[in-house]
Amino acid sequence: HQGSEQEYGKQWYQRRVRADIEQGDYNVVPDKLDKALEENPKKFLNQIRCLRGIFAWVMTDYVTAISNFDAVIGDPKSYMRLKVQAHIHRGEVYQAKGDKNRALADYNHAVQIDEDHPDAYLHRAQFYLSLEGLDQAIKDLNKSIELDGEFPAPWTQLVYGQYQMARTMTPSLLNEVFRNLGKMAEKFPNVADVFALYGQVLQDQRQFSAAEEKFEEAQRLAPDNVTYKAHVATLKMMAENNFDSAMVLLREAHEKDPKCDFVLENLGMIYIQKQMYAEALECFKKALELVKTEAEAAHLSALRIGIQCQWEVCEEYNVKPVSMADLQDFSQMMPSPQG
């Protein structure tokens, strides 16, 4: 083994590089990885490869990401935990590329290597959720919770999956969804994503006042996460038809985090409503540069092309543009929570 499991978990670069990636402080990551490799050229080679792969994946450099994960998986010196993580992350990259078969194969391999690894079941469940395979997703999420009930991500994904079932197939599940949301809020009172999901469900059920309270609680718990402020903005558009207040919130969010594609997309929609097409197109252009999956890119590309065509037609024929309600129903804007 290239270092024991205990050593792997305690390495300063492991913690710091992951923190830098999560916080979006990308400029310092390459130098830290180089320094770590210089200090431990053999002992922690595969750990560095895995982190390089994660960084490349975040930067949407899929070729480099897959190359690094391939090296970890193919090295007989890699220990079990690291190979599981490499399969999971390579699966994420393939999923982002739209290669569903290879993505599922990697998630399956992760489960086969370590049947007691909660992350393996969590990520396979997220894959199933993306394909609306709700039964399989819920089964994997229950297994993930069974293995580690103190990790909030599978709980939020489970309730999200249950809610999708309630919306599309089994309306009687709705009461159970709200019971589980309440349980989650009690179990994880300091986890912002729990309250954000609670707010999204309430918003979708048009319980706007209660939804706003949950989004505000999420903001209080994670003030640096601007997506929660974006959710409040969409709430104001739905509940109050108040596009000016929504624009103020979204501009504040964009100023705080210029690289949040969710904020940029919603800001673009506000500009459309105000017939500020140049600004809308610029928002969509910037968001396109930031999204990580081909599905997101296709969605934004279609939206951008549609607005460009509408703008040109309206100017040429001097006709009134369609409203934003015709372009997008904000009540359907409920993305899956991130694990």
Tab-separated table of C-alpha atoms in Angstrom:
chain	number	residue	atom	x	y	z
A	1	HIS	CA	0.000	0.000	0.000
A	2	GLN	CA	1.156	3.555	-0.724
A	3	GLY	CA	0.604	4.715	2.855
A	4	SER	CA	-1.903	3.326	5.305
A	5	GLU	CA	-5.570	4.311	5.307
A	6	GLN	CA	-4.931	6.285	8.495
A	7	GLU	CA	-2.088	8.238	6.903
A	8	TYR	CA	-4.221	8.896	3.826
A	9	GLY	CA	-6.965	10.469	5.915
A	10	LYS	CA	-4.596	12.683	7.891
A	11	GLN	CA	-2.511	14.241	5.118
A	12	TRP	CA	-2.561	18.015	5.205
A	13	TYR	CA	-2.616	18.371	1.409
A	14	GLN	CA	-5.574	15.999	1.184
A	15	ARG	CA	-7.595	18.238	3.474
A	16	ARG	CA	-6.337	21.556	2.186
A	17	VAL	CA	-6.570	20.791	-1.538
A	18	ARG	CA	-10.095	19.457	-1.166
A	19	ALA	CA	-11.018	22.578	0.804
A	20	ASP	CA	-9.483	24.806	-1.881
A	21	ILE	CA	-11.454	23.002	-4.606
A	22	GLU	CA	-14.720	23.217	-2.664
A	23	GLN	CA	-14.184	26.926	-1.980
A	24	GLY	CA	-13.352	27.652	-5.613
A	25	ASP	CA	-9.790	28.776	-4.812
A	26	TYR	CA	-8.474	27.056	-7.920
A	27	ASN	CA	-5.302	29.078	-8.502
A	28	VAL	CA	-3.459	27.571	-5.540
A	29	VAL	CA	-4.362	23.930	-6.237
A	30	PRO	CA	-1.746	23.025	-8.902
A	31	ASP	CA	1.144	24.374	-6.818
A	32	LYS	CA	-0.037	22.522	-3.712
A	33	LEU	CA	-0.314	19.282	-5.638
A	34	ASP	CA	3.166	19.746	-7.118
A	35	LYS	CA	4.611	20.462	-3.674
A	36	ALA	CA	2.931	17.404	-2.173
A	37	LEU	CA	4.287	15.198	-4.956
A	38	GLU	CA	7.812	16.569	-4.476
A	39	GLU	CA	7.675	15.812	-0.752
A	40	ASN	CA	6.173	12.332	-1.236
A	41	PRO	CA	7.167	11.196	-4.743
A	42	LYS	CA	6.302	7.529	-4.212
A	43	LYS	CA	4.418	7.085	-0.982
A	44	PHE	CA	1.400	9.177	-1.936
A	45	LEU	CA	1.561	9.109	-5.731
A	46	ASN	CA	-1.919	7.685	-6.217
A	47	GLN	CA	-3.494	10.045	-3.700
A	48	ILE	CA	-2.046	12.943	-5.685
A	49	ARG	CA	-3.318	11.396	-8.918
A	50	CYS	CA	-6.795	11.157	-7.440
A	51	LEU	CA	-6.716	14.793	-6.330
A	52	ARG	CA	-5.411	15.860	-9.744
A	53	GLY	CA	-8.329	14.003	-11.277
A	54	ILE	CA	-10.819	15.712	-8.977
A	55	PHE	CA	-9.342	19.114	-9.786
A	56	ALA	CA	-9.426	18.433	-13.537
A	57	TRP	CA	-13.054	17.265	-13.219
A	58	VAL	CA	-14.007	20.488	-11.414
A	59	MET	CA	-12.289	22.458	-14.188
A	60	THR	CA	-14.198	20.348	-16.800
A	61	ASP	CA	-10.930	18.955	-18.194
A	62	TYR	CA	-12.440	15.517	-18.674
A	63	VAL	CA	-9.491	13.968	-20.530
A	64	THR	CA	-7.021	14.801	-17.764
A	65	ALA	CA	-9.484	13.739	-15.075
A	66	ILE	CA	-10.103	10.324	-16.629
A	67	SER	CA	-6.377	9.803	-17.253
A	68	ASN	CA	-5.592	10.339	-13.572
A	69	PHE	CA	-8.418	8.103	-12.356
A	70	ASP	CA	-7.368	5.423	-14.861
A	71	ALA	CA	-3.858	5.485	-13.392
A	72	VAL	CA	-5.156	5.050	-9.843
A	73	ILE	CA	-7.510	2.218	-10.799
A	74	GLY	CA	-4.876	0.433	-12.871
A	75	ASP	CA	-2.093	0.586	-10.271
A	76	PRO	CA	-1.984	-2.635	-8.205
A	77	LYS	CA	-0.419	-0.628	-5.360
A	78	SER	CA	-3.570	1.468	-4.928
A	79	TYR	CA	-5.471	0.411	-1.855
A	80	MET	CA	-9.171	-0.382	-1.805
A	81	ARG	CA	-10.547	2.911	-0.477
A	82	LEU	CA	-8.668	4.940	-3.063
A	83	LYS	CA	-9.784	2.723	-5.942
A	84	VAL	CA	-13.393	3.097	-4.818
A	85	GLN	CA	-13.051	6.883	-4.852
A	86	ALA	CA	-11.406	6.802	-8.285
A	87	HIS	CA	-14.260	4.707	-9.694
A	88	ILE	CA	-16.831	7.050	-8.161
A	89	HIS	CA	-15.194	10.191	-9.513
A	90	ARG	CA	-14.542	8.665	-12.938
A	91	GLY	CA	-18.212	7.701	-12.984
A	92	GLU	CA	-19.105	11.339	-12.314
A	93	VAL	CA	-16.954	12.441	-15.244
A	94	TYR	CA	-18.524	9.901	-17.601
A	95	GLN	CA	-21.966	10.947	-16.378
A	96	ALA	CA	-21.145	14.583	-17.087
A	97	LYS	CA	-20.025	13.580	-20.583
A	98	GLY	CA	-23.306	11.767	-21.138
A	99	ASP	CA	-21.684	8.302	-21.228
A	100	LYS	CA	-24.294	6.572	-19.074
A	101	ASN	CA	-23.061	3.017	-19.583
A	102	ARG	CA	-19.516	3.742	-18.447
A	103	ALA	CA	-20.778	5.872	-15.567
A	104	LEU	CA	-22.986	3.091	-14.246
A	105	ALA	CA	-20.192	0.551	-14.740
A	106	ASP	CA	-17.896	2.639	-12.540
A	107	TYR	CA	-20.497	3.028	-9.809
A	108	ASN	CA	-21.134	-0.723	-9.925
A	109	HIS	CA	-17.395	-1.417	-9.667
A	110	ALA	CA	-17.172	0.862	-6.628
A	111	VAL	CA	-19.943	-1.118	-4.911
A	112	GLN	CA	-18.325	-4.442	-5.871
A	113	ILE	CA	-14.933	-3.393	-4.478
A	114	ASP	CA	-16.397	-2.259	-1.149
A	115	GLU	CA	-19.985	-3.257	-0.413
A	116	ASP	CA	-19.890	-1.209	2.803
A	117	HIS	CA	-18.916	2.118	1.248
A	118	PRO	CA	-21.828	4.600	1.658
A	119	ASP	CA	-20.504	6.989	-1.021
A	120	ALA	CA	-20.660	4.275	-3.669
A	121	TYR	CA	-24.378	3.756	-3.084
A	122	LEU	CA	-24.981	7.507	-2.833
A	123	HIS	CA	-23.417	8.276	-6.204
A	124	ARG	CA	-25.108	5.361	-7.926
A	125	ALA	CA	-28.391	6.609	-6.496
A	126	GLN	CA	-27.730	10.092	-7.879
A	127	PHE	CA	-27.119	8.500	-11.261
A	128	TYR	CA	-30.462	6.678	-11.068
A	129	LEU	CA	-32.194	9.900	-9.989
A	130	SER	CA	-30.835	11.667	-13.063
A	131	LEU	CA	-32.577	9.008	-15.180
A	132	GLU	CA	-35.737	9.060	-13.055
A	133	GLY	CA	-35.009	5.545	-11.877
A	134	LEU	CA	-36.610	6.348	-8.548
A	135	ASP	CA	-37.068	2.824	-7.205
A	136	GLN	CA	-33.407	1.898	-7.723
A	137	ALA	CA	-32.261	5.266	-6.364
A	138	ILE	CA	-34.294	4.968	-3.178
A	139	LYS	CA	-32.989	1.443	-2.587
A	140	ASP	CA	-29.369	2.649	-2.855
A	141	LEU	CA	-30.039	5.694	-0.683
A	142	ASN	CA	-31.541	3.570	2.066
A	143	LYS	CA	-28.419	1.379	1.920
A	144	SER	CA	-26.155	4.443	2.133
A	145	ILE	CA	-28.081	5.682	5.186
A	146	GLU	CA	-27.898	2.233	6.758
A	147	LEU	CA	-24.102	2.350	6.420
A	148	ASP	CA	-23.710	5.947	7.617
A	149	GLY	CA	-26.842	7.527	9.037
A	150	GLU	CA	-25.007	10.649	10.203
A	151	PHE	CA	-24.154	11.853	6.684
A	152	PRO	CA	-26.844	14.307	5.452
A	153	ALA	CA	-26.371	13.904	1.685
A	154	PRO	CA	-28.181	10.548	1.282
A	155	TRP	CA	-31.014	11.824	3.466
A	156	THR	CA	-31.594	14.869	1.261
A	157	GLN	CA	-31.347	12.765	-1.881
A	158	LEU	CA	-33.778	10.211	-0.438
A	159	VAL	CA	-36.407	12.819	0.366
A	160	TYR	CA	-35.869	14.420	-3.040
A	161	GLY	CA	-36.465	11.037	-4.693
A	162	GLN	CA	-39.563	10.435	-2.582
A	163	TYR	CA	-40.888	13.841	-3.565
A	164	GLN	CA	-40.362	13.129	-7.239
A	165	MET	CA	-42.334	9.912	-6.786
A	166	ALA	CA	-45.092	11.837	-5.011
A	167	ARG	CA	-45.259	14.362	-7.845
A	168	THR	CA	-45.236	11.905	-10.699
A	169	MET	CA	-46.614	8.578	-9.494
A	170	THR	CA	-47.783	8.354	-5.901
A	171	PRO	CA	-49.386	11.550	-4.517
A	172	SER	CA	-50.111	9.757	-1.229
A	173	LEU	CA	-46.360	9.904	-0.494
A	174	LEU	CA	-46.522	13.661	0.021
A	175	ASN	CA	-47.382	13.402	3.720
A	176	GLU	CA	-44.420	11.084	4.225
A	177	VAL	CA	-42.184	13.543	2.395
A	178	PHE	CA	-43.125	16.355	4.752
A	179	ARG	CA	-42.665	14.086	7.788
A	180	ASN	CA	-39.174	13.197	6.549
A	181	LEU	CA	-38.353	16.835	5.877
A	182	GLY	CA	-39.254	17.630	9.463
A	183	LYS	CA	-37.148	14.726	10.730
A	184	MET	CA	-34.194	15.890	8.638
A	185	ALA	CA	-34.446	19.427	9.970
A	186	GLU	CA	-34.333	18.026	13.517
A	187	LYS	CA	-31.512	15.588	12.794
A	188	PHE	CA	-29.352	18.073	10.846
A	189	PRO	CA	-30.206	21.519	12.276
A	190	ASN	CA	-26.925	23.004	11.037
A	191	VAL	CA	-26.951	21.676	7.453
A	192	ALA	CA	-28.015	24.359	4.971
A	193	ASP	CA	-28.869	21.939	2.152
A	194	VAL	CA	-31.543	20.313	4.314
A	195	PHE	CA	-33.379	23.623	4.687
A	196	ALA	CA	-32.817	24.501	1.026
A	197	LEU	CA	-34.499	21.262	-0.049
A	198	TYR	CA	-37.307	21.900	2.436
A	199	GLY	CA	-37.753	25.338	0.880
A	200	GLN	CA	-37.793	23.951	-2.664
A	201	VAL	CA	-40.519	21.445	-1.813
A	202	LEU	CA	-42.604	24.124	-0.089
A	203	GLN	CA	-42.084	26.469	-3.045
A	204	ASP	CA	-43.149	23.781	-5.473
A	205	GLN	CA	-46.270	23.275	-3.348
A	206	ARG	CA	-46.848	27.039	-3.508
A	207	GLN	CA	-46.409	27.499	0.233
A	208	PHE	CA	-44.370	30.613	-0.409
A	209	SER	CA	-44.131	32.152	3.052
A	210	ALA	CA	-42.933	28.905	4.647
A	211	ALA	CA	-40.529	28.341	1.760
A	212	GLU	CA	-38.943	31.753	2.220
A	213	GLU	CA	-38.322	30.975	5.904
A	214	LYS	CA	-36.456	27.796	4.965
A	215	PHE	CA	-34.346	29.519	2.316
A	216	GLU	CA	-33.467	32.272	4.786
A	217	GLU	CA	-32.403	29.651	7.317
A	218	ALA	CA	-30.210	28.030	4.659
A	219	GLN	CA	-28.641	31.421	3.955
A	220	ARG	CA	-27.996	31.957	7.661
A	221	LEU	CA	-26.278	28.599	7.956
A	222	ALA	CA	-24.179	29.002	4.786
A	223	PRO	CA	-23.882	32.720	3.986
A	224	ASP	CA	-21.220	32.124	1.338
A	225	ASN	CA	-23.474	29.847	-0.752
A	226	VAL	CA	-25.196	32.220	-3.157
A	227	THR	CA	-27.555	29.607	-4.607
A	228	TYR	CA	-29.813	30.023	-1.592
A	229	LYS	CA	-30.203	33.719	-2.336
A	230	ALA	CA	-30.995	32.783	-5.940
A	231	HIS	CA	-33.763	30.515	-4.666
A	232	VAL	CA	-35.242	33.413	-2.704
A	233	ALA	CA	-35.135	35.463	-5.910
A	234	THR	CA	-37.086	32.828	-7.856
A	235	LEU	CA	-39.530	32.676	-4.965
A	236	LYS	CA	-40.203	36.398	-5.237
A	237	MET	CA	-40.808	36.020	-8.965
A	238	MET	CA	-43.302	33.221	-8.390
A	239	ALA	CA	-45.067	34.516	-5.299
A	240	GLU	CA	-45.062	38.254	-5.852
A	241	ASN	CA	-44.252	38.742	-9.529
A	242	ASN	CA	-41.594	41.036	-8.114
A	243	PHE	CA	-38.822	41.034	-10.693
A	244	ASP	CA	-37.110	44.154	-9.342
A	245	SER	CA	-36.523	42.609	-5.898
A	246	ALA	CA	-35.418	39.398	-7.550
A	247	MET	CA	-32.902	41.266	-9.695
A	248	VAL	CA	-31.436	43.013	-6.645
A	249	LEU	CA	-30.937	39.664	-4.906
A	250	LEU	CA	-29.425	38.025	-7.972
A	251	ARG	CA	-27.047	40.919	-8.602
A	252	GLU	CA	-25.912	40.702	-4.982
A	253	ALA	CA	-25.389	36.974	-5.392
A	254	HIS	CA	-23.466	37.455	-8.642
A	255	GLU	CA	-21.245	40.115	-7.080
A	256	LYS	CA	-20.405	37.721	-4.254
A	257	ASP	CA	-19.790	34.730	-6.534
A	258	PRO	CA	-19.355	35.625	-10.224
A	259	LYS	CA	-18.786	31.956	-11.098
A	260	CYS	CA	-22.142	30.541	-9.996
A	261	ASP	CA	-23.904	29.351	-13.161
A	262	PHE	CA	-27.254	28.957	-11.342
A	263	VAL	CA	-27.216	32.656	-10.415
A	264	LEU	CA	-26.182	33.675	-13.925
A	265	GLU	CA	-28.956	31.658	-15.552
A	266	ASN	CA	-31.628	33.142	-13.309
A	267	LEU	CA	-30.237	36.644	-13.743
A	268	GLY	CA	-30.437	36.105	-17.488
A	269	MET	CA	-34.107	35.158	-17.167
A	270	ILE	CA	-34.796	38.415	-15.316
A	271	TYR	CA	-33.104	40.369	-18.078
A	272	ILE	CA	-35.314	38.617	-20.610
A	273	GLN	CA	-38.416	39.674	-18.704
A	274	LYS	CA	-37.154	43.250	-18.781
A	275	GLN	CA	-36.319	42.893	-22.490
A	276	MET	CA	-32.627	43.528	-21.778
A	277	TYR	CA	-31.504	40.943	-24.306
A	278	ALA	CA	-27.825	41.876	-24.563
A	279	GLU	CA	-27.422	41.481	-20.812
A	280	ALA	CA	-29.370	38.205	-20.845
A	281	LEU	CA	-27.205	36.742	-23.591
A	282	GLU	CA	-24.052	37.747	-21.738
A	283	CYS	CA	-25.297	35.960	-18.616
A	284	PHE	CA	-26.040	32.793	-20.560
A	285	LYS	CA	-22.658	32.978	-22.275
A	286	LYS	CA	-20.848	33.189	-18.920
A	287	ALA	CA	-22.993	30.417	-17.435
A	288	LEU	CA	-22.142	28.174	-20.386
A	289	GLU	CA	-18.458	28.532	-19.559
A	290	LEU	CA	-19.086	27.330	-16.015
A	291	VAL	CA	-21.474	24.368	-16.262
A	292	LYS	CA	-19.990	20.919	-15.727
A	293	THR	CA	-22.308	18.595	-17.637
A	294	GLU	CA	-23.270	18.261	-21.272
A	295	ALA	CA	-26.957	18.278	-20.322
A	296	GLU	CA	-26.597	21.651	-18.595
A	297	ALA	CA	-24.628	22.987	-21.537
A	298	ALA	CA	-27.283	21.805	-23.999
A	299	HIS	CA	-30.034	23.447	-21.936
A	300	LEU	CA	-28.226	26.785	-21.755
A	301	SER	CA	-27.193	26.677	-25.408
A	302	ALA	CA	-30.784	26.121	-26.502
A	303	LEU	CA	-31.968	28.924	-24.238
A	304	ARG	CA	-29.304	31.305	-25.528
A	305	ILE	CA	-29.993	30.510	-29.185
A	306	GLY	CA	-33.739	30.897	-28.628
A	307	ILE	CA	-33.332	34.316	-27.031
A	308	GLN	CA	-30.911	35.446	-29.739
A	309	CYS	CA	-33.420	34.483	-32.431
A	310	GLN	CA	-36.316	36.102	-30.575
A	311	TRP	CA	-34.379	39.318	-30.140
A	312	GLU	CA	-33.502	39.476	-33.832
A	313	VAL	CA	-37.073	38.738	-34.957
A	314	CYS	CA	-38.599	41.278	-32.565
A	315	GLU	CA	-36.220	43.995	-33.735
A	316	GLU	CA	-36.674	43.211	-37.424
A	317	TYR	CA	-40.481	43.002	-37.360
A	318	ASN	CA	-41.131	45.337	-34.437
A	319	VAL	CA	-43.218	42.783	-32.537
A	320	LYS	CA	-43.682	42.288	-28.804
A	321	PRO	CA	-41.561	39.513	-27.280
A	322	VAL	CA	-43.097	36.626	-25.365
A	323	SER	CA	-43.132	36.793	-21.584
A	324	MET	CA	-40.766	34.836	-19.413
A	325	ALA	CA	-43.692	32.698	-18.286
A	326	ASP	CA	-43.860	31.383	-21.855
A	327	LEU	CA	-40.160	30.549	-21.756
A	328	GLN	CA	-39.844	28.876	-18.407
A	329	ASP	CA	-42.147	27.893	-15.565
A	330	PHE	CA	-40.321	28.711	-12.360
A	331	SER	CA	-42.457	26.211	-10.496
A	332	GLN	CA	-40.517	23.482	-12.315
A	333	MET	CA	-37.118	24.839	-11.303
A	334	MET	CA	-36.296	22.180	-8.754
A	335	PRO	CA	-32.876	20.690	-9.410
A	336	SER	CA	-31.705	17.646	-7.525
A	337	PRO	CA	-29.837	18.589	-4.344
A	338	GLN	CA	-26.078	18.096	-4.598
A	339	GLY	CA	-24.566	15.320	-2.658
